[in-house]
GROMACS .gro file of C-alpha atoms in nm:
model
  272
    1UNK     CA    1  -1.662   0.282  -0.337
    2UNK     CA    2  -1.567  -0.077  -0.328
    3UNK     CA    3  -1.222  -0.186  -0.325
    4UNK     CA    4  -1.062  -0.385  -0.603
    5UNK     CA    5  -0.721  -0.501  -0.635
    6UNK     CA    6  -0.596  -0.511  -0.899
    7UNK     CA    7  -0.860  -0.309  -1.033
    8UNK     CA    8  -0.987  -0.305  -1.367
    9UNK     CA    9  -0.782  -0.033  -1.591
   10UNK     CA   10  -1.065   0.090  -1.773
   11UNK     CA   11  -1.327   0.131  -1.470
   12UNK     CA   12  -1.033   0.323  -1.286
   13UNK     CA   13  -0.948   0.556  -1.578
   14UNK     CA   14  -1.295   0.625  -1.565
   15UNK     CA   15  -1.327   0.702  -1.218
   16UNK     CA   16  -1.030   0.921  -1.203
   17UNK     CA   17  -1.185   1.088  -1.478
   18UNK     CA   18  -1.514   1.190  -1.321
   19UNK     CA   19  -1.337   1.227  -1.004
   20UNK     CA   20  -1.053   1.490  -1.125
   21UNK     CA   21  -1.373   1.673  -1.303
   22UNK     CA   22  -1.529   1.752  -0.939
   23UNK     CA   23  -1.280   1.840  -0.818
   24UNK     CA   24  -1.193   2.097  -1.121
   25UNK     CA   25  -1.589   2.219  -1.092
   26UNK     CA   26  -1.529   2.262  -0.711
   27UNK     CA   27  -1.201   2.507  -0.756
   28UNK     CA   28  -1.340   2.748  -1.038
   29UNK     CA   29  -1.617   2.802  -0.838
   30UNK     CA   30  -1.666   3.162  -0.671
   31UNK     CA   31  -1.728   3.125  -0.290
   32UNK     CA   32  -1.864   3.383  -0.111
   33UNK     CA   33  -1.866   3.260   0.225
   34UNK     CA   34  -1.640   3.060   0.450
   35UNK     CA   35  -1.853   2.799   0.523
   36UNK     CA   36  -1.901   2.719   0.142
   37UNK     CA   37  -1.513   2.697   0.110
   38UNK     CA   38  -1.487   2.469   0.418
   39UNK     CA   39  -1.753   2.262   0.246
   40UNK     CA   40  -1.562   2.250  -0.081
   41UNK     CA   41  -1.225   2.098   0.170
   42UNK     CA   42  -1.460   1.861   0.299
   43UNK     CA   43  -1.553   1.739  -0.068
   44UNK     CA   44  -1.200   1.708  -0.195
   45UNK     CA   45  -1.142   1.548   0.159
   46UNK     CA   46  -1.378   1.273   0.072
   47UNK     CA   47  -1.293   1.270  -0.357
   48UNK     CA   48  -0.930   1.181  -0.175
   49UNK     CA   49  -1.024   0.881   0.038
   50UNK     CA   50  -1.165   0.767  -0.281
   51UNK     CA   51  -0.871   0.795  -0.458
   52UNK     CA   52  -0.713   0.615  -0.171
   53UNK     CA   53  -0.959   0.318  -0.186
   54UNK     CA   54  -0.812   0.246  -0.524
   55UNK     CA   55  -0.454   0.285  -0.411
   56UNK     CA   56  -0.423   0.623  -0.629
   57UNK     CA   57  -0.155   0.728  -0.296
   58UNK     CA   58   0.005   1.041  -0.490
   59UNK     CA   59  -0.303   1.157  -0.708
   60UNK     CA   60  -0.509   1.120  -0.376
   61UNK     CA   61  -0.268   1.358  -0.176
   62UNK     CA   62  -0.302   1.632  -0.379
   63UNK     CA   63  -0.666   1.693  -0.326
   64UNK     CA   64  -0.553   1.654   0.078
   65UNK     CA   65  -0.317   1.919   0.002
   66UNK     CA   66  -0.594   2.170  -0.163
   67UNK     CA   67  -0.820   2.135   0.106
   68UNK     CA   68  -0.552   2.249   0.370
   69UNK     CA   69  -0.497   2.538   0.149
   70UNK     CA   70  -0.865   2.588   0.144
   71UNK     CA   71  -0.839   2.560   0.549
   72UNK     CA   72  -0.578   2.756   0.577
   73UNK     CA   73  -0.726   3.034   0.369
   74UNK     CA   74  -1.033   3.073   0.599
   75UNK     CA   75  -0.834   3.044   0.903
   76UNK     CA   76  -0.857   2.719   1.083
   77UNK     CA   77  -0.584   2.578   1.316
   78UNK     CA   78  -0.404   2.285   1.323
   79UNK     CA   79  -0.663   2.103   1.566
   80UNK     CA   80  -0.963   2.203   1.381
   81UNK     CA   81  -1.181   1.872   1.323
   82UNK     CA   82  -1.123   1.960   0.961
   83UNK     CA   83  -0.758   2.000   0.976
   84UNK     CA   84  -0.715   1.714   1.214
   85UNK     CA   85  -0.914   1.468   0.948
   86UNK     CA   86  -0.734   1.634   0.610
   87UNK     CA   87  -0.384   1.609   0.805
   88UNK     CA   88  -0.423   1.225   0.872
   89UNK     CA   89  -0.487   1.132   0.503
   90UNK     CA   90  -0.241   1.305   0.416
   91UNK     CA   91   0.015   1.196   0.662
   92UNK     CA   92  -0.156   0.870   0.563
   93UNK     CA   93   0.009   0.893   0.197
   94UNK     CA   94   0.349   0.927   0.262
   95UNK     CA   95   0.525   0.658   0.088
   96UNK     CA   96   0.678   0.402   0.370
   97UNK     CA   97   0.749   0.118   0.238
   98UNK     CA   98   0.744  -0.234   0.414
   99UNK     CA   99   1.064  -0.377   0.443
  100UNK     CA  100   1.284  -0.600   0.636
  101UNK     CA  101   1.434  -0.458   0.972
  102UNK     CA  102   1.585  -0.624   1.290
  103UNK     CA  103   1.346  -0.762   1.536
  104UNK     CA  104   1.410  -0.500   1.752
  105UNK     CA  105   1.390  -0.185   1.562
  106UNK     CA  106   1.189   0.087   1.650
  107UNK     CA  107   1.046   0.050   1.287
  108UNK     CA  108   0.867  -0.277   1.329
  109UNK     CA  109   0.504  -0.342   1.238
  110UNK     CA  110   0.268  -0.583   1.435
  111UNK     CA  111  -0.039  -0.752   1.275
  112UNK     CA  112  -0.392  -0.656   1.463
  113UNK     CA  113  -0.523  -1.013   1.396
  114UNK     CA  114  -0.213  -1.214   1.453
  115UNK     CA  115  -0.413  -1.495   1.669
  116UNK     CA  116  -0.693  -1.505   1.378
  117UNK     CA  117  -0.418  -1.589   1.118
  118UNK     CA  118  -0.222  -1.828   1.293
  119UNK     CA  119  -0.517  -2.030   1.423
  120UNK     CA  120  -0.682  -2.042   1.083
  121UNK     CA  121  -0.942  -1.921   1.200
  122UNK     CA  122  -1.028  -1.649   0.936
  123UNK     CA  123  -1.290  -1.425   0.807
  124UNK     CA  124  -1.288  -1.162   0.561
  125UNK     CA  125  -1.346  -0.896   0.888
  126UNK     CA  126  -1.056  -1.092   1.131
  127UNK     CA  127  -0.796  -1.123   0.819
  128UNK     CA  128  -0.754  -0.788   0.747
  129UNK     CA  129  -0.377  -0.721   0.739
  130UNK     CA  130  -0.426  -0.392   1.009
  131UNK     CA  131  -0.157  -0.364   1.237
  132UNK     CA  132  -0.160  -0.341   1.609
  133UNK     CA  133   0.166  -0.135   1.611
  134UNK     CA  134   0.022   0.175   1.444
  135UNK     CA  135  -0.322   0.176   1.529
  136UNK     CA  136  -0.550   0.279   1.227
  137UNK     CA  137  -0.331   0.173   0.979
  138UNK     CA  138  -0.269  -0.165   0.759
  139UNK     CA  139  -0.051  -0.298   0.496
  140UNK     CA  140  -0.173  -0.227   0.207
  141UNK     CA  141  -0.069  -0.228  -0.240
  142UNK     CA  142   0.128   0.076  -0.288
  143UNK     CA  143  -0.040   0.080  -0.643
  144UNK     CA  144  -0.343  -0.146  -0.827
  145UNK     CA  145  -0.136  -0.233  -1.136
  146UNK     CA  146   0.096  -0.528  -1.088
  147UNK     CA  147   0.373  -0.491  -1.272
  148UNK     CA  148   0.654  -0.826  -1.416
  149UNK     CA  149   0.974  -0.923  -1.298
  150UNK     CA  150   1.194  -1.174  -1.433
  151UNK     CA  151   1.507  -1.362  -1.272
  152UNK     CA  152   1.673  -1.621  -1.544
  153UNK     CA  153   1.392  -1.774  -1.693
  154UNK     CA  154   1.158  -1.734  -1.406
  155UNK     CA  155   0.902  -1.455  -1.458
  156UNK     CA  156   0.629  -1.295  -1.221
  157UNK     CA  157   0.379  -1.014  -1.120
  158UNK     CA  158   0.440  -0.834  -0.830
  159UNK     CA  159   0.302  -0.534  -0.616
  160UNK     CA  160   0.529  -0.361  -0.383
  161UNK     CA  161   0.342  -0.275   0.001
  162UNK     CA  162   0.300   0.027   0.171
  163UNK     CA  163   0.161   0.109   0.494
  164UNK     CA  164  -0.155   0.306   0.487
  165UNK     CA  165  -0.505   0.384   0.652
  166UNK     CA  166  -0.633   0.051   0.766
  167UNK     CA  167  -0.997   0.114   0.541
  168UNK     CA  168  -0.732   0.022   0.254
  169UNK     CA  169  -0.568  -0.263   0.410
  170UNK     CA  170  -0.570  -0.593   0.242
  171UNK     CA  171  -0.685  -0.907   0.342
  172UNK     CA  172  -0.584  -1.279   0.341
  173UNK     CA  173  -0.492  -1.594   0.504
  174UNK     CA  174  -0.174  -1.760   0.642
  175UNK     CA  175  -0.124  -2.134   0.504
  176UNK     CA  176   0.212  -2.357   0.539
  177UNK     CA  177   0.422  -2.025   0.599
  178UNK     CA  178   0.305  -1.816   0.309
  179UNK     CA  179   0.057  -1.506   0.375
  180UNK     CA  180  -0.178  -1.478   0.109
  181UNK     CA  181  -0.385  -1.223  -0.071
  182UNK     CA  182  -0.746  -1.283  -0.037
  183UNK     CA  183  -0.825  -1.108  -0.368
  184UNK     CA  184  -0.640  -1.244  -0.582
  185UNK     CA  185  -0.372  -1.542  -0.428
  186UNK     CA  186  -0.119  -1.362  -0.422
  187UNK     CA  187   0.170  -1.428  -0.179
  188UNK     CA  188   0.366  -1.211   0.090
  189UNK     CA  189   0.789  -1.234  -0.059
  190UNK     CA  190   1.079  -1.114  -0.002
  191UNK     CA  191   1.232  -0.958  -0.312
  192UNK     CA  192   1.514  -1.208  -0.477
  193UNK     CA  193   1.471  -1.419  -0.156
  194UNK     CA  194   1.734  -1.141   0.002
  195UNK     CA  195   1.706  -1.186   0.370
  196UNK     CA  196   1.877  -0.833   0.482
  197UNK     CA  197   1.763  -0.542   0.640
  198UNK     CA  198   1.587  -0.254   0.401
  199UNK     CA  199   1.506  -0.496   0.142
  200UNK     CA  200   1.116  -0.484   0.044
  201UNK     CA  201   0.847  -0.687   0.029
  202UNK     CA  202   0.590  -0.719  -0.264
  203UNK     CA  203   0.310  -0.955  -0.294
  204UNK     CA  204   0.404  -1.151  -0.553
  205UNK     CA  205   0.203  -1.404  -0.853
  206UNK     CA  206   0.332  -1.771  -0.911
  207UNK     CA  207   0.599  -1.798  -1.120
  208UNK     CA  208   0.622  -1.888  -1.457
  209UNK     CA  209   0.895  -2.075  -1.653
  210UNK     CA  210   1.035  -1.931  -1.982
  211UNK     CA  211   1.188  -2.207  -2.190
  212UNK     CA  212   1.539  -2.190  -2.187
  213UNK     CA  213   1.738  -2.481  -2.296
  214UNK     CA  214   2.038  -2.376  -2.173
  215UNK     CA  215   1.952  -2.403  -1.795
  216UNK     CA  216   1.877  -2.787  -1.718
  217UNK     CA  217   1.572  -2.905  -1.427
  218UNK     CA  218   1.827  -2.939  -1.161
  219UNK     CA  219   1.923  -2.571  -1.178
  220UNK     CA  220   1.549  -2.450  -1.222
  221UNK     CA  221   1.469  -2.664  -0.943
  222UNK     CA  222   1.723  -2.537  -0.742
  223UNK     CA  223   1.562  -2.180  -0.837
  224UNK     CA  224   1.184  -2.255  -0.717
  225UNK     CA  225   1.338  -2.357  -0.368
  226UNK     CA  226   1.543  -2.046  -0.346
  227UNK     CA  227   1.320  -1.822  -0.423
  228UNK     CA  228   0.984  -2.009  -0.223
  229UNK     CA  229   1.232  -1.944   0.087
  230UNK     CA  230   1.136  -1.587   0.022
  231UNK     CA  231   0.796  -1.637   0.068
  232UNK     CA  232   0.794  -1.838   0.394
  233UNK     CA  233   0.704  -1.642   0.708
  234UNK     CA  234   0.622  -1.712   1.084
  235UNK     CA  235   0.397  -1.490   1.308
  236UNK     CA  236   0.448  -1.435   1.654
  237UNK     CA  237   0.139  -1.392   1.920
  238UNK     CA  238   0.212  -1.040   1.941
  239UNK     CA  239   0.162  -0.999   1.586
  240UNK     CA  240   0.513  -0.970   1.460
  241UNK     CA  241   0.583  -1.132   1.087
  242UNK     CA  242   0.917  -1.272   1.031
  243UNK     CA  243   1.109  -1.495   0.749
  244UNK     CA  244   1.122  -1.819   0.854
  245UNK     CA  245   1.502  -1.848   0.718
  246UNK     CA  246   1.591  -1.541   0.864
  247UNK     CA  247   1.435  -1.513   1.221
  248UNK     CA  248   1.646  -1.228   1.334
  249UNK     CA  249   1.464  -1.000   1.114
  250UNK     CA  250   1.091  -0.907   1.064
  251UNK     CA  251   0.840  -0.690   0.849
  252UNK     CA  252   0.921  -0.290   0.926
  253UNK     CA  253   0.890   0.027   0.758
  254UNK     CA  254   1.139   0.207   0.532
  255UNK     CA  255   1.262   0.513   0.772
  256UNK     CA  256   1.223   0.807   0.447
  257UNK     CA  257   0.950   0.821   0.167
  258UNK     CA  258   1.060   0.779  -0.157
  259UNK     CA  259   1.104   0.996  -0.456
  260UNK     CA  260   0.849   0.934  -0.713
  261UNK     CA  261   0.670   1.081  -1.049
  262UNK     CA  262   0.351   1.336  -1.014
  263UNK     CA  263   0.161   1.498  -1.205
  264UNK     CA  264   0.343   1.807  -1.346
  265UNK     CA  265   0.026   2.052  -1.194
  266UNK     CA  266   0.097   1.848  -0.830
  267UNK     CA  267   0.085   2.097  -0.593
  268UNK     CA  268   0.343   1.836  -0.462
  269UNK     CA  269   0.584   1.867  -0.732
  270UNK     CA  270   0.923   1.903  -0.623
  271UNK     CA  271   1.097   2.224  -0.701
  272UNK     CA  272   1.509   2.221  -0.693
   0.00000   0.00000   0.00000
């Protein structure tokens, strides 16, 4: 499955669609043996990671969680191969988000190709954003839809960053202080230009101007150079990402998942 980001709406509906009907055909089935129900896990293991190429994080973890079940039901252990592979994906979907945190937190992320990127001298293989920190895993969308934000009469689409299996991870350059989205030129910011620790990051569009005649160019002016400040970053040689106007912090990860919507059949669901 190739990557897209953002992908198209219609192509994704689609393959949700033909993948959630696999995965239905694979369930109803009657299995007589246990090596046709570990070979049912091992489908829904691999109808996940699809999911998961599109950024589909919660739809994706329940088909991890029905092949543990399935694993679970024939008896296999926690370091089965099987359980071992399932378990990772899964961990791999929990929802941390990348935000700002001291430079010397426990919860800071390092970039794998941090020489490639500051030496501009990129590929699409060296610019993947993978991190050295937490080896096997990248920064990558938290969903495929970008979705508008507006600030006065500025306006902009933005896609808030997770971290997740590095096959995911998205790529780009680093050019005058801004880290960019290879895809689609899109550009690493901090939200409202808030330099303080737990605030997110997205990757954000360029911004647009809605006419308002009550706010004069000095003002708006003022505006673009606030919030660009939120997009300029530095990168150590050990990989570490900070804001240039706020060197005493640098990209992390949120300490708890967040709360979010499922599907109301999510084995997932949350149950008060």
């Amino acid at each position: 499955y190739e990557r897209e980001c953002p992908c198209d709406a219609a192509k994704k509906s689609l393959l949700f669609n033909v993948i959630e009907f696999l995965k239905e055909f694979f369930c109803q089935l009657n299995y007589a043996s246990r090596k046709e129900i570990a070979e049912v896990g091992r489908a829904l293991i691999v109808l996940g990671a699809a999911l998961q190429l599109k950024s589909m994080w919660y739809d994706s973890l329940d088909y991890f969680t029905d092949a543990l079940n399935l694993f679970y039901s024939i008896g296999y252990t926690e370091n089965h191969p099987d359980m071992v592979r399932v378990s990772q994906h899964a961990n791999s979907c929990s929802s941390l988000t990348v935000v700002l945190v001291p430079r010397d937190s426990s919860s800071k992320i390092c970039l794998k190709y941090a020489e490639e990127l500051r030496s501009k001298k990129v590929t699409v293989e060296s610019t993947s954003f993978e991190l050295r920190s937490h080896p096997g895993y990248g920064i990558v969308w938290k969903r495929t839809e970008l979705w508008n934000a507006t600030h006065g009469n500025f306006t902009t689409n933005i896609c808030a960053l997770r971290v997740g299996l590095k096959d995911s991870s998205f790529c780009g350059t680093f050019v005058d202080h801004n880290l960019l989205d290879a895809t689609k030129g899109l550009v690493l910011n901090v939200v409202e230009s808030s330099f303080s620790e737990g605030i997110p990051l997205v990757l954000r569009s360029a911004y647009s101007f809605i006419k308002d005649d009550k706010i004069s160019n000095v003002e708006s002016e003022r505006m673009v150079n606030f919030f660009d400040e939120g997009s300029m970053f530095d990168i150590e040689p050990d990989g570490t990402v900070f804001p240039t106007k706020a060197p005493q912090l640098c990209l992390g990860l949120a300490p708890y998942s967040n709360l979010c919507l499922v599907n109301r059949r999510s084995p997932n669901k949350a149950i008060f």
